[in-house]
Short mmCIF file of N, CA and C in Angstrom, two decimals:
data_model
loop_
_atom_site.label_atom_id
_atom_site.label_comp_id
_atom_site.label_asym_id
_atom_site.label_seq_id
_atom_site.Cartn_x
_atom_site.Cartn_y
_atom_site.Cartn_z
N MET A 1 0.84 -1.18 0.00
CA MET A 1 0.00 0.00 0.00
C MET A 1 0.89 1.25 0.00
N PRO A 2 0.61 2.23 -0.90
CA PRO A 2 1.45 3.43 -0.96
C PRO A 2 1.34 4.27 0.30
N SER A 3 2.41 5.02 0.57
CA SER A 3 2.40 5.93 1.72
C SER A 3 1.43 7.08 1.45
N PRO A 4 0.81 7.62 2.50
CA PRO A 4 -0.06 8.78 2.28
C PRO A 4 0.76 10.00 1.89
N LEU A 5 0.11 10.92 1.21
CA LEU A 5 0.78 12.15 0.80
C LEU A 5 1.26 12.93 2.02
N GLN A 6 2.41 13.57 1.86
CA GLN A 6 2.96 14.45 2.88
C GLN A 6 3.22 15.84 2.33
N ALA A 7 3.16 16.00 1.00
CA ALA A 7 3.45 17.29 0.37
C ALA A 7 2.73 17.40 -0.96
N ILE A 8 2.22 18.59 -1.22
CA ILE A 8 1.52 18.89 -2.47
C ILE A 8 2.12 20.17 -3.04
N LEU A 9 2.56 20.12 -4.30
CA LEU A 9 3.15 21.26 -4.98
C LEU A 9 2.23 21.67 -6.12
N ILE A 10 1.79 22.94 -6.12
CA ILE A 10 0.84 23.43 -7.11
C ILE A 10 1.48 24.55 -7.91
N SER A 11 1.62 24.32 -9.21
CA SER A 11 2.21 25.29 -10.12
C SER A 11 1.13 25.91 -10.99
N GLY A 12 1.47 27.04 -11.61
CA GLY A 12 0.55 27.68 -12.54
C GLY A 12 0.85 29.15 -12.65
N THR A 13 0.33 29.77 -13.69
CA THR A 13 0.55 31.18 -13.91
C THR A 13 -0.34 32.02 -12.99
N SER A 14 -0.22 33.31 -13.10
CA SER A 14 -0.99 34.23 -12.28
C SER A 14 -2.50 34.07 -12.51
N HIS A 15 -3.26 34.14 -11.43
CA HIS A 15 -4.73 34.14 -11.46
C HIS A 15 -5.35 32.83 -11.94
N VAL A 16 -4.60 31.74 -11.89
CA VAL A 16 -5.15 30.46 -12.33
C VAL A 16 -5.86 29.73 -11.20
N GLY A 17 -5.65 30.16 -9.94
CA GLY A 17 -6.32 29.55 -8.81
C GLY A 17 -5.43 28.75 -7.89
N LYS A 18 -4.13 28.92 -7.99
CA LYS A 18 -3.18 28.17 -7.14
C LYS A 18 -3.41 28.45 -5.66
N SER A 19 -3.46 29.73 -5.31
CA SER A 19 -3.60 30.11 -3.90
C SER A 19 -4.91 29.61 -3.32
N THR A 20 -5.98 29.74 -4.09
CA THR A 20 -7.30 29.30 -3.61
C THR A 20 -7.29 27.81 -3.32
N LEU A 21 -6.78 27.01 -4.25
CA LEU A 21 -6.73 25.56 -4.04
C LEU A 21 -5.80 25.21 -2.89
N ALA A 22 -4.63 25.84 -2.83
CA ALA A 22 -3.67 25.54 -1.77
C ALA A 22 -4.25 25.86 -0.39
N GLU A 23 -4.89 27.01 -0.26
CA GLU A 23 -5.48 27.39 1.03
C GLU A 23 -6.57 26.43 1.43
N LYS A 24 -7.38 26.03 0.48
CA LYS A 24 -8.47 25.09 0.77
C LYS A 24 -7.91 23.73 1.21
N LEU A 25 -6.89 23.26 0.51
CA LEU A 25 -6.28 21.97 0.88
C LEU A 25 -5.61 22.04 2.25
N ALA A 26 -4.82 23.09 2.47
CA ALA A 26 -4.12 23.22 3.75
C ALA A 26 -5.11 23.31 4.90
N GLY A 27 -6.19 24.05 4.70
CA GLY A 27 -7.21 24.16 5.74
C GLY A 27 -7.90 22.84 6.03
N ARG A 28 -8.26 22.13 4.99
CA ARG A 28 -8.96 20.86 5.16
C ARG A 28 -8.07 19.80 5.81
N LEU A 29 -6.79 19.78 5.40
CA LEU A 29 -5.86 18.76 5.90
C LEU A 29 -5.17 19.15 7.20
N GLY A 30 -5.23 20.44 7.56
CA GLY A 30 -4.51 20.91 8.73
C GLY A 30 -3.02 20.98 8.49
N TRP A 31 -2.62 21.17 7.24
CA TRP A 31 -1.22 21.23 6.86
C TRP A 31 -0.73 22.67 6.81
N ASN A 32 0.58 22.81 6.76
CA ASN A 32 1.20 24.11 6.58
C ASN A 32 0.96 24.57 5.14
N GLY A 33 0.45 25.78 4.98
CA GLY A 33 0.24 26.35 3.65
C GLY A 33 1.36 27.33 3.32
N LEU A 34 2.09 27.08 2.24
CA LEU A 34 3.24 27.91 1.87
C LEU A 34 3.06 28.44 0.45
N SER A 35 3.70 29.58 0.20
CA SER A 35 3.68 30.18 -1.13
C SER A 35 5.08 30.66 -1.48
N THR A 36 5.38 30.67 -2.77
CA THR A 36 6.67 31.20 -3.21
C THR A 36 6.61 32.72 -3.41
N ASP A 37 5.45 33.32 -3.28
CA ASP A 37 5.27 34.74 -3.61
C ASP A 37 6.21 35.67 -2.88
N GLY A 38 6.48 35.43 -1.62
CA GLY A 38 7.30 36.35 -0.85
C GLY A 38 8.79 36.10 -0.93
N LEU A 39 9.21 35.14 -1.74
CA LEU A 39 10.62 34.75 -1.76
C LEU A 39 11.50 35.60 -2.67
N GLY A 40 10.92 36.22 -3.65
CA GLY A 40 11.74 36.97 -4.60
C GLY A 40 11.05 38.22 -5.08
N ARG A 41 11.85 39.13 -5.58
CA ARG A 41 11.29 40.38 -6.10
C ARG A 41 11.18 40.29 -7.61
N HIS A 42 9.99 40.54 -8.09
CA HIS A 42 9.74 40.59 -9.52
C HIS A 42 8.55 41.50 -9.71
N PRO A 43 8.56 42.33 -10.75
CA PRO A 43 7.39 43.19 -10.97
C PRO A 43 6.13 42.35 -11.08
N GLY A 44 5.23 42.56 -10.18
CA GLY A 44 4.00 41.78 -10.15
C GLY A 44 2.87 42.48 -10.87
N ARG A 45 1.71 42.43 -10.28
CA ARG A 45 0.52 42.97 -10.91
C ARG A 45 0.61 44.49 -11.03
N PRO A 46 0.45 45.03 -12.21
CA PRO A 46 0.55 46.49 -12.38
C PRO A 46 -0.79 47.18 -12.21
N TRP A 47 -1.38 46.98 -11.05
CA TRP A 47 -2.59 47.72 -10.71
C TRP A 47 -2.59 47.98 -9.22
N LEU A 48 -3.55 48.70 -8.75
CA LEU A 48 -3.58 49.28 -7.40
C LEU A 48 -2.41 50.26 -7.31
N ALA A 49 -1.58 50.17 -6.30
CA ALA A 49 -0.44 51.08 -6.18
C ALA A 49 0.70 50.52 -7.03
N VAL A 50 1.04 51.21 -8.12
CA VAL A 50 2.06 50.72 -9.04
C VAL A 50 3.31 51.58 -8.89
N PRO A 51 4.36 51.04 -8.27
CA PRO A 51 5.61 51.80 -8.14
C PRO A 51 6.17 52.14 -9.53
N PRO A 52 6.84 53.28 -9.66
CA PRO A 52 7.42 53.67 -10.96
C PRO A 52 8.29 52.59 -11.62
N PRO A 53 9.14 51.85 -10.87
CA PRO A 53 9.94 50.81 -11.55
C PRO A 53 9.08 49.70 -12.17
N VAL A 54 7.94 49.39 -11.54
CA VAL A 54 7.05 48.36 -12.09
C VAL A 54 6.41 48.87 -13.37
N ALA A 55 5.94 50.11 -13.33
CA ALA A 55 5.35 50.71 -14.54
C ALA A 55 6.38 50.73 -15.67
N GLU A 56 7.60 51.11 -15.35
CA GLU A 56 8.64 51.18 -16.37
C GLU A 56 8.94 49.80 -16.95
N PHE A 57 8.96 48.79 -16.10
CA PHE A 57 9.20 47.41 -16.53
C PHE A 57 8.20 47.01 -17.62
N TYR A 58 6.91 47.24 -17.37
CA TYR A 58 5.88 46.83 -18.31
C TYR A 58 5.76 47.76 -19.51
N GLU A 59 6.14 49.01 -19.35
CA GLU A 59 6.05 49.97 -20.46
C GLU A 59 7.19 49.82 -21.46
N ARG A 60 8.40 49.55 -20.97
CA ARG A 60 9.58 49.64 -21.82
C ARG A 60 10.07 48.32 -22.40
N LEU A 61 9.79 47.22 -21.72
CA LEU A 61 10.33 45.95 -22.18
C LEU A 61 9.36 45.25 -23.14
N SER A 62 9.92 44.53 -24.10
CA SER A 62 9.09 43.77 -25.03
C SER A 62 8.47 42.57 -24.31
N ALA A 63 7.43 42.02 -24.91
CA ALA A 63 6.78 40.83 -24.34
C ALA A 63 7.77 39.68 -24.22
N GLU A 64 8.65 39.53 -25.21
CA GLU A 64 9.65 38.46 -25.18
C GLU A 64 10.63 38.65 -24.03
N THR A 65 11.06 39.89 -23.81
CA THR A 65 12.01 40.17 -22.73
C THR A 65 11.36 39.94 -21.37
N ILE A 66 10.14 40.39 -21.22
CA ILE A 66 9.43 40.18 -19.95
C ILE A 66 9.30 38.69 -19.65
N HIS A 67 8.94 37.91 -20.67
CA HIS A 67 8.79 36.47 -20.48
C HIS A 67 10.14 35.83 -20.13
N TRP A 68 11.20 36.22 -20.83
CA TRP A 68 12.53 35.70 -20.55
C TRP A 68 12.95 36.04 -19.11
N PHE A 69 12.70 37.28 -18.70
CA PHE A 69 13.08 37.72 -17.37
C PHE A 69 12.35 36.92 -16.29
N LEU A 70 11.08 36.61 -16.53
CA LEU A 70 10.32 35.84 -15.56
C LEU A 70 10.90 34.44 -15.38
N LYS A 71 11.30 33.82 -16.49
CA LYS A 71 11.89 32.48 -16.38
C LYS A 71 13.21 32.52 -15.61
N VAL A 72 14.04 33.51 -15.88
CA VAL A 72 15.30 33.67 -15.15
C VAL A 72 15.02 33.91 -13.67
N HIS A 73 14.01 34.72 -13.39
CA HIS A 73 13.61 34.98 -12.00
C HIS A 73 13.24 33.67 -11.30
N HIS A 74 12.48 32.82 -11.98
CA HIS A 74 12.09 31.53 -11.39
C HIS A 74 13.30 30.63 -11.17
N GLU A 75 14.23 30.64 -12.11
CA GLU A 75 15.46 29.85 -11.94
C GLU A 75 16.22 30.31 -10.69
N ASN A 76 16.31 31.61 -10.49
CA ASN A 76 16.99 32.14 -9.31
C ASN A 76 16.24 31.81 -8.03
N MET A 77 14.92 31.87 -8.08
CA MET A 77 14.12 31.55 -6.89
C MET A 77 14.24 30.09 -6.47
N TRP A 78 14.48 29.21 -7.44
CA TRP A 78 14.55 27.79 -7.12
C TRP A 78 15.64 27.50 -6.11
N ARG A 79 16.67 28.34 -6.08
CA ARG A 79 17.75 28.18 -5.09
C ARG A 79 17.25 28.37 -3.66
N GLN A 80 16.15 29.09 -3.51
CA GLN A 80 15.53 29.25 -2.19
C GLN A 80 14.42 28.22 -1.97
N ILE A 81 13.72 27.88 -3.03
CA ILE A 81 12.56 27.00 -2.90
C ILE A 81 12.98 25.57 -2.58
N ARG A 82 13.97 25.06 -3.27
CA ARG A 82 14.38 23.67 -3.06
C ARG A 82 14.79 23.42 -1.60
N PRO A 83 15.62 24.27 -0.99
CA PRO A 83 15.94 24.05 0.43
C PRO A 83 14.71 24.18 1.34
N MET A 84 13.78 25.04 0.97
CA MET A 84 12.56 25.18 1.77
C MET A 84 11.76 23.87 1.75
N ILE A 85 11.65 23.26 0.58
CA ILE A 85 10.96 21.98 0.45
C ILE A 85 11.69 20.91 1.27
N GLU A 86 13.01 20.87 1.14
CA GLU A 86 13.79 19.87 1.85
C GLU A 86 13.69 20.04 3.37
N ALA A 87 13.63 21.30 3.84
CA ALA A 87 13.50 21.54 5.28
C ALA A 87 12.16 21.04 5.80
N GLU A 88 11.10 21.29 5.05
CA GLU A 88 9.77 20.81 5.47
C GLU A 88 9.72 19.29 5.49
N ARG A 89 10.31 18.67 4.47
CA ARG A 89 10.31 17.21 4.41
C ARG A 89 11.16 16.61 5.53
N SER A 90 12.32 17.20 5.80
CA SER A 90 13.20 16.69 6.87
C SER A 90 12.53 16.80 8.23
N ALA A 91 11.75 17.85 8.42
CA ALA A 91 11.05 18.04 9.69
C ALA A 91 9.76 17.22 9.77
N ARG A 92 9.46 16.51 8.67
CA ARG A 92 8.23 15.67 8.61
C ARG A 92 6.97 16.51 8.84
N ARG A 93 6.99 17.75 8.31
CA ARG A 93 5.81 18.62 8.39
C ARG A 93 5.07 18.54 7.06
N PRO A 94 3.88 17.99 7.04
CA PRO A 94 3.10 17.98 5.79
C PRO A 94 2.81 19.42 5.35
N PHE A 95 2.85 19.66 4.04
CA PHE A 95 2.65 21.03 3.56
C PHE A 95 2.06 21.05 2.16
N VAL A 96 1.45 22.19 1.85
CA VAL A 96 1.00 22.51 0.49
C VAL A 96 1.78 23.76 0.09
N LEU A 97 2.47 23.69 -1.04
CA LEU A 97 3.25 24.82 -1.53
C LEU A 97 2.74 25.19 -2.91
N GLU A 98 2.46 26.48 -3.10
CA GLU A 98 1.99 26.94 -4.40
C GLU A 98 2.84 28.09 -4.90
N GLY A 99 2.94 28.20 -6.23
CA GLY A 99 3.64 29.33 -6.81
C GLY A 99 3.98 29.10 -8.27
N ALA A 100 4.04 30.20 -9.01
CA ALA A 100 4.41 30.11 -10.42
C ALA A 100 5.86 29.66 -10.58
N ALA A 101 6.69 29.91 -9.57
CA ALA A 101 8.10 29.51 -9.66
C ALA A 101 8.29 28.00 -9.53
N LEU A 102 7.23 27.28 -9.20
CA LEU A 102 7.30 25.81 -9.14
C LEU A 102 7.13 25.27 -10.56
N ARG A 103 8.08 25.55 -11.38
CA ARG A 103 8.00 25.16 -12.78
C ARG A 103 8.02 23.63 -12.89
N PRO A 104 7.25 23.06 -13.81
CA PRO A 104 7.18 21.59 -13.93
C PRO A 104 8.53 20.91 -14.04
N GLU A 105 9.47 21.51 -14.76
CA GLU A 105 10.78 20.87 -14.92
C GLU A 105 11.55 20.80 -13.61
N TYR A 106 11.21 21.65 -12.64
CA TYR A 106 11.84 21.60 -11.32
C TYR A 106 11.09 20.64 -10.39
N VAL A 107 9.79 20.62 -10.51
CA VAL A 107 8.93 19.84 -9.62
C VAL A 107 8.97 18.34 -9.93
N ALA A 108 8.89 17.99 -11.19
CA ALA A 108 8.75 16.58 -11.58
C ALA A 108 9.81 15.66 -10.97
N PRO A 109 11.10 16.05 -10.94
CA PRO A 109 12.09 15.14 -10.37
C PRO A 109 11.94 14.90 -8.86
N LEU A 110 11.17 15.73 -8.18
CA LEU A 110 10.99 15.59 -6.73
C LEU A 110 9.86 14.65 -6.34
N LEU A 111 9.00 14.34 -7.29
CA LEU A 111 7.77 13.64 -6.94
C LEU A 111 8.01 12.19 -6.57
N THR A 112 7.31 11.79 -5.50
CA THR A 112 7.36 10.42 -4.99
C THR A 112 5.94 10.04 -4.60
N GLY A 113 5.79 8.90 -4.00
CA GLY A 113 4.46 8.52 -3.50
C GLY A 113 3.96 9.45 -2.41
N GLU A 114 4.90 10.13 -1.74
CA GLU A 114 4.52 11.03 -0.65
C GLU A 114 4.44 12.49 -1.09
N MET A 115 4.95 12.81 -2.29
CA MET A 115 4.94 14.19 -2.77
C MET A 115 4.26 14.25 -4.13
N PHE A 116 3.22 15.06 -4.21
CA PHE A 116 2.40 15.18 -5.42
C PHE A 116 2.60 16.55 -6.03
N GLY A 117 2.65 16.61 -7.35
CA GLY A 117 2.75 17.89 -8.04
C GLY A 117 1.74 17.97 -9.16
N VAL A 118 1.26 19.19 -9.41
CA VAL A 118 0.27 19.40 -10.47
C VAL A 118 0.42 20.82 -11.02
N LEU A 119 0.08 20.97 -12.29
CA LEU A 119 0.01 22.29 -12.92
C LEU A 119 -1.45 22.65 -13.10
N LEU A 120 -1.85 23.78 -12.54
CA LEU A 120 -3.17 24.34 -12.85
C LEU A 120 -2.99 25.21 -14.08
N SER A 121 -3.85 25.02 -15.05
CA SER A 121 -3.76 25.76 -16.29
C SER A 121 -5.17 26.09 -16.75
N ALA A 122 -5.28 26.95 -17.75
CA ALA A 122 -6.59 27.30 -18.30
C ALA A 122 -6.39 27.92 -19.66
N ASP A 123 -7.49 28.06 -20.39
CA ASP A 123 -7.38 28.69 -21.71
C ASP A 123 -7.22 30.20 -21.54
N ASP A 124 -6.78 30.83 -22.61
CA ASP A 124 -6.48 32.26 -22.55
C ASP A 124 -7.68 33.10 -22.14
N ALA A 125 -8.86 32.79 -22.68
CA ALA A 125 -10.05 33.60 -22.38
C ALA A 125 -10.36 33.60 -20.89
N PHE A 126 -10.24 32.45 -20.25
CA PHE A 126 -10.48 32.34 -18.81
C PHE A 126 -9.50 33.22 -18.03
N LEU A 127 -8.22 33.12 -18.39
CA LEU A 127 -7.19 33.88 -17.67
C LEU A 127 -7.33 35.38 -17.91
N VAL A 128 -7.58 35.78 -19.14
CA VAL A 128 -7.76 37.20 -19.44
C VAL A 128 -8.93 37.77 -18.64
N ALA A 129 -10.04 37.05 -18.62
CA ALA A 129 -11.22 37.53 -17.88
C ALA A 129 -10.91 37.68 -16.39
N ARG A 130 -10.21 36.71 -15.81
CA ARG A 130 -9.90 36.79 -14.38
C ARG A 130 -8.96 37.94 -14.06
N MET A 131 -7.93 38.10 -14.88
CA MET A 131 -6.97 39.18 -14.62
C MET A 131 -7.60 40.55 -14.84
N ARG A 132 -8.37 40.70 -15.90
CA ARG A 132 -9.02 41.99 -16.14
C ARG A 132 -10.03 42.32 -15.03
N SER A 133 -10.74 41.33 -14.57
CA SER A 133 -11.68 41.56 -13.47
C SER A 133 -10.95 41.99 -12.20
N ALA A 134 -9.87 41.30 -11.87
CA ALA A 134 -9.10 41.64 -10.67
C ALA A 134 -8.50 43.03 -10.76
N ALA A 135 -8.14 43.45 -11.98
CA ALA A 135 -7.51 44.74 -12.18
C ALA A 135 -8.51 45.89 -12.31
N GLY A 136 -9.80 45.55 -12.43
CA GLY A 136 -10.78 46.60 -12.69
C GLY A 136 -10.52 47.26 -14.04
N TYR A 137 -10.22 46.44 -15.02
CA TYR A 137 -9.75 46.89 -16.33
C TYR A 137 -10.69 47.92 -16.98
N GLU A 138 -11.98 47.69 -16.88
CA GLU A 138 -12.95 48.58 -17.54
C GLU A 138 -12.94 49.99 -16.97
N ARG A 139 -12.49 50.15 -15.74
CA ARG A 139 -12.45 51.47 -15.09
C ARG A 139 -11.11 52.17 -15.28
N ARG A 140 -10.17 51.55 -15.94
CA ARG A 140 -8.81 52.07 -16.06
C ARG A 140 -8.67 52.96 -17.29
N ASP A 141 -7.73 53.89 -17.19
CA ASP A 141 -7.44 54.73 -18.37
C ASP A 141 -6.52 53.98 -19.33
N THR A 142 -6.24 54.59 -20.47
CA THR A 142 -5.46 53.94 -21.52
C THR A 142 -4.08 53.53 -21.06
N GLY A 143 -3.40 54.40 -20.32
CA GLY A 143 -2.06 54.07 -19.83
C GLY A 143 -2.08 52.90 -18.87
N GLU A 144 -3.05 52.87 -17.96
CA GLU A 144 -3.15 51.77 -17.01
C GLU A 144 -3.49 50.47 -17.73
N ARG A 145 -4.36 50.56 -18.72
CA ARG A 145 -4.72 49.36 -19.49
C ARG A 145 -3.51 48.80 -20.23
N ARG A 146 -2.65 49.66 -20.71
CA ARG A 146 -1.46 49.21 -21.42
C ARG A 146 -0.57 48.37 -20.49
N LEU A 147 -0.42 48.81 -19.24
CA LEU A 147 0.37 48.05 -18.27
C LEU A 147 -0.29 46.71 -17.96
N ILE A 148 -1.60 46.75 -17.77
CA ILE A 148 -2.34 45.52 -17.47
C ILE A 148 -2.24 44.55 -18.64
N ASP A 149 -2.37 45.08 -19.85
CA ASP A 149 -2.27 44.22 -21.04
C ASP A 149 -0.90 43.55 -21.13
N ALA A 150 0.16 44.28 -20.76
CA ALA A 150 1.51 43.69 -20.78
C ALA A 150 1.62 42.57 -19.75
N PHE A 151 1.01 42.77 -18.58
CA PHE A 151 1.02 41.73 -17.55
C PHE A 151 0.23 40.51 -18.02
N VAL A 152 -0.91 40.75 -18.64
CA VAL A 152 -1.73 39.65 -19.16
C VAL A 152 -0.96 38.87 -20.21
N GLU A 153 -0.31 39.57 -21.12
CA GLU A 153 0.49 38.91 -22.16
C GLU A 153 1.59 38.05 -21.53
N ARG A 154 2.26 38.60 -20.53
CA ARG A 154 3.30 37.86 -19.82
C ARG A 154 2.72 36.57 -19.24
N SER A 155 1.56 36.67 -18.62
CA SER A 155 0.94 35.52 -17.96
C SER A 155 0.47 34.47 -18.96
N LEU A 156 -0.04 34.91 -20.11
CA LEU A 156 -0.48 33.95 -21.13
C LEU A 156 0.72 33.20 -21.73
N ARG A 157 1.81 33.93 -21.96
CA ARG A 157 3.02 33.28 -22.45
C ARG A 157 3.53 32.26 -21.43
N GLU A 158 3.49 32.64 -20.17
CA GLU A 158 3.95 31.74 -19.10
C GLU A 158 3.05 30.51 -19.01
N ASN A 159 1.76 30.71 -19.14
CA ASN A 159 0.82 29.59 -19.10
C ASN A 159 1.15 28.58 -20.20
N ALA A 160 1.39 29.07 -21.41
CA ALA A 160 1.72 28.18 -22.52
C ALA A 160 3.05 27.47 -22.27
N ALA A 161 4.05 28.18 -21.76
CA ALA A 161 5.35 27.58 -21.48
C ALA A 161 5.24 26.52 -20.39
N LEU A 162 4.46 26.78 -19.36
CA LEU A 162 4.28 25.81 -18.27
C LEU A 162 3.55 24.57 -18.77
N GLN A 163 2.55 24.75 -19.64
CA GLN A 163 1.86 23.60 -20.22
C GLN A 163 2.83 22.73 -21.01
N ALA A 164 3.64 23.37 -21.86
CA ALA A 164 4.60 22.62 -22.68
C ALA A 164 5.59 21.86 -21.79
N SER A 165 6.07 22.52 -20.75
CA SER A 165 7.01 21.87 -19.84
C SER A 165 6.36 20.70 -19.12
N ALA A 166 5.13 20.89 -18.65
CA ALA A 166 4.43 19.82 -17.94
C ALA A 166 4.24 18.60 -18.83
N ARG A 167 3.87 18.84 -20.08
CA ARG A 167 3.72 17.71 -21.02
C ARG A 167 5.05 17.00 -21.24
N GLU A 168 6.11 17.78 -21.35
CA GLU A 168 7.44 17.20 -21.60
C GLU A 168 7.92 16.33 -20.45
N VAL A 169 7.68 16.76 -19.21
CA VAL A 169 8.18 16.01 -18.05
C VAL A 169 7.15 15.09 -17.42
N GLY A 170 5.93 15.08 -17.97
CA GLY A 170 4.89 14.18 -17.48
C GLY A 170 4.20 14.63 -16.21
N LEU A 171 4.20 15.93 -15.94
CA LEU A 171 3.48 16.45 -14.78
C LEU A 171 2.00 16.62 -15.14
N GLY A 172 1.11 16.21 -14.25
CA GLY A 172 -0.31 16.32 -14.51
C GLY A 172 -0.76 17.77 -14.66
N ILE A 173 -1.71 17.97 -15.55
CA ILE A 173 -2.29 19.29 -15.80
C ILE A 173 -3.78 19.22 -15.52
N VAL A 174 -4.28 20.17 -14.73
CA VAL A 174 -5.71 20.24 -14.44
C VAL A 174 -6.23 21.57 -14.96
N ASP A 175 -7.35 21.53 -15.66
CA ASP A 175 -7.97 22.72 -16.23
C ASP A 175 -8.68 23.50 -15.13
N ALA A 176 -8.11 24.64 -14.76
CA ALA A 176 -8.68 25.45 -13.68
C ALA A 176 -10.02 26.06 -14.05
N ALA A 177 -10.34 26.12 -15.34
CA ALA A 177 -11.63 26.65 -15.78
C ALA A 177 -12.75 25.62 -15.59
N ASP A 178 -12.38 24.38 -15.33
CA ASP A 178 -13.34 23.29 -15.14
C ASP A 178 -13.50 23.05 -13.63
N ALA A 179 -14.55 23.63 -13.08
CA ALA A 179 -14.77 23.54 -11.62
C ALA A 179 -14.85 22.09 -11.15
N ARG A 180 -15.44 21.22 -11.96
CA ARG A 180 -15.55 19.80 -11.58
C ARG A 180 -14.18 19.16 -11.52
N ALA A 181 -13.30 19.47 -12.48
CA ALA A 181 -11.95 18.90 -12.48
C ALA A 181 -11.16 19.35 -11.25
N VAL A 182 -11.31 20.61 -10.88
CA VAL A 182 -10.61 21.12 -9.69
C VAL A 182 -11.18 20.47 -8.43
N ALA A 183 -12.49 20.32 -8.36
CA ALA A 183 -13.12 19.66 -7.20
C ALA A 183 -12.67 18.20 -7.10
N ASP A 184 -12.59 17.53 -8.24
CA ASP A 184 -12.13 16.13 -8.24
C ASP A 184 -10.68 16.03 -7.77
N LEU A 185 -9.84 16.98 -8.22
CA LEU A 185 -8.45 16.99 -7.77
C LEU A 185 -8.39 17.19 -6.26
N PHE A 186 -9.17 18.13 -5.75
CA PHE A 186 -9.21 18.37 -4.31
C PHE A 186 -9.60 17.09 -3.56
N ASP A 187 -10.67 16.45 -3.99
CA ASP A 187 -11.13 15.22 -3.33
C ASP A 187 -10.08 14.12 -3.39
N GLU A 188 -9.43 13.98 -4.55
CA GLU A 188 -8.39 12.96 -4.69
C GLU A 188 -7.23 13.20 -3.74
N LEU A 189 -6.80 14.46 -3.64
CA LEU A 189 -5.67 14.77 -2.78
C LEU A 189 -6.01 14.60 -1.30
N VAL A 190 -7.21 14.98 -0.92
CA VAL A 190 -7.63 14.79 0.47
C VAL A 190 -7.68 13.30 0.80
N ALA A 191 -8.21 12.51 -0.12
CA ALA A 191 -8.28 11.06 0.11
C ALA A 191 -6.88 10.46 0.21
N ARG A 192 -5.98 10.86 -0.67
CA ARG A 192 -4.61 10.31 -0.64
C ARG A 192 -3.86 10.74 0.61
N ALA A 193 -4.09 11.97 1.05
CA ALA A 193 -3.41 12.46 2.24
C ALA A 193 -3.95 11.82 3.50
N SER A 194 -5.20 11.39 3.44
CA SER A 194 -5.85 10.81 4.62
C SER A 194 -5.75 9.29 4.67
N ALA A 195 -5.16 8.70 3.63
CA ALA A 195 -5.13 7.22 3.54
C ALA A 195 -4.35 6.62 4.70
#
């Protein structure tokens, strides 16, 4: 009989639902809920209070450069994330960890019967709608919309890259736009963790 799960790693681009699923799982299982969000500095969402360097990042750099920079940022973050995972495992503390920096090519080699990894993904229309809603896109002026559009483009490129990587390394992909698929994943993980 396989060992019960002790760790769940959830990858995906911005606004795909990683945090929501991770919080729900951690709460239900009584596990430590962790995120990669606070580990590194990278220009994030260009809405609400947008510091000048963040605005400049999205205004001046090409979509290709922004996407390249994000991947390099994730590579650099992995130097912090891998020891964090190892520390939790060594301490035998069950945990759920979510973040875009959990790229499939980094996660897949770690998976065992006790550690599960998944990529949450969705089609472009779903992601655009969620990001525009969160940003209050319809109420924004042209300049603000331009920044938001650059962030959306970055996220769509990242979503496609993460999907390709997950397929290449054999990491499972769940469609975040399919509420039933996400609910089934939740139920499966709770059952495996409770076995």
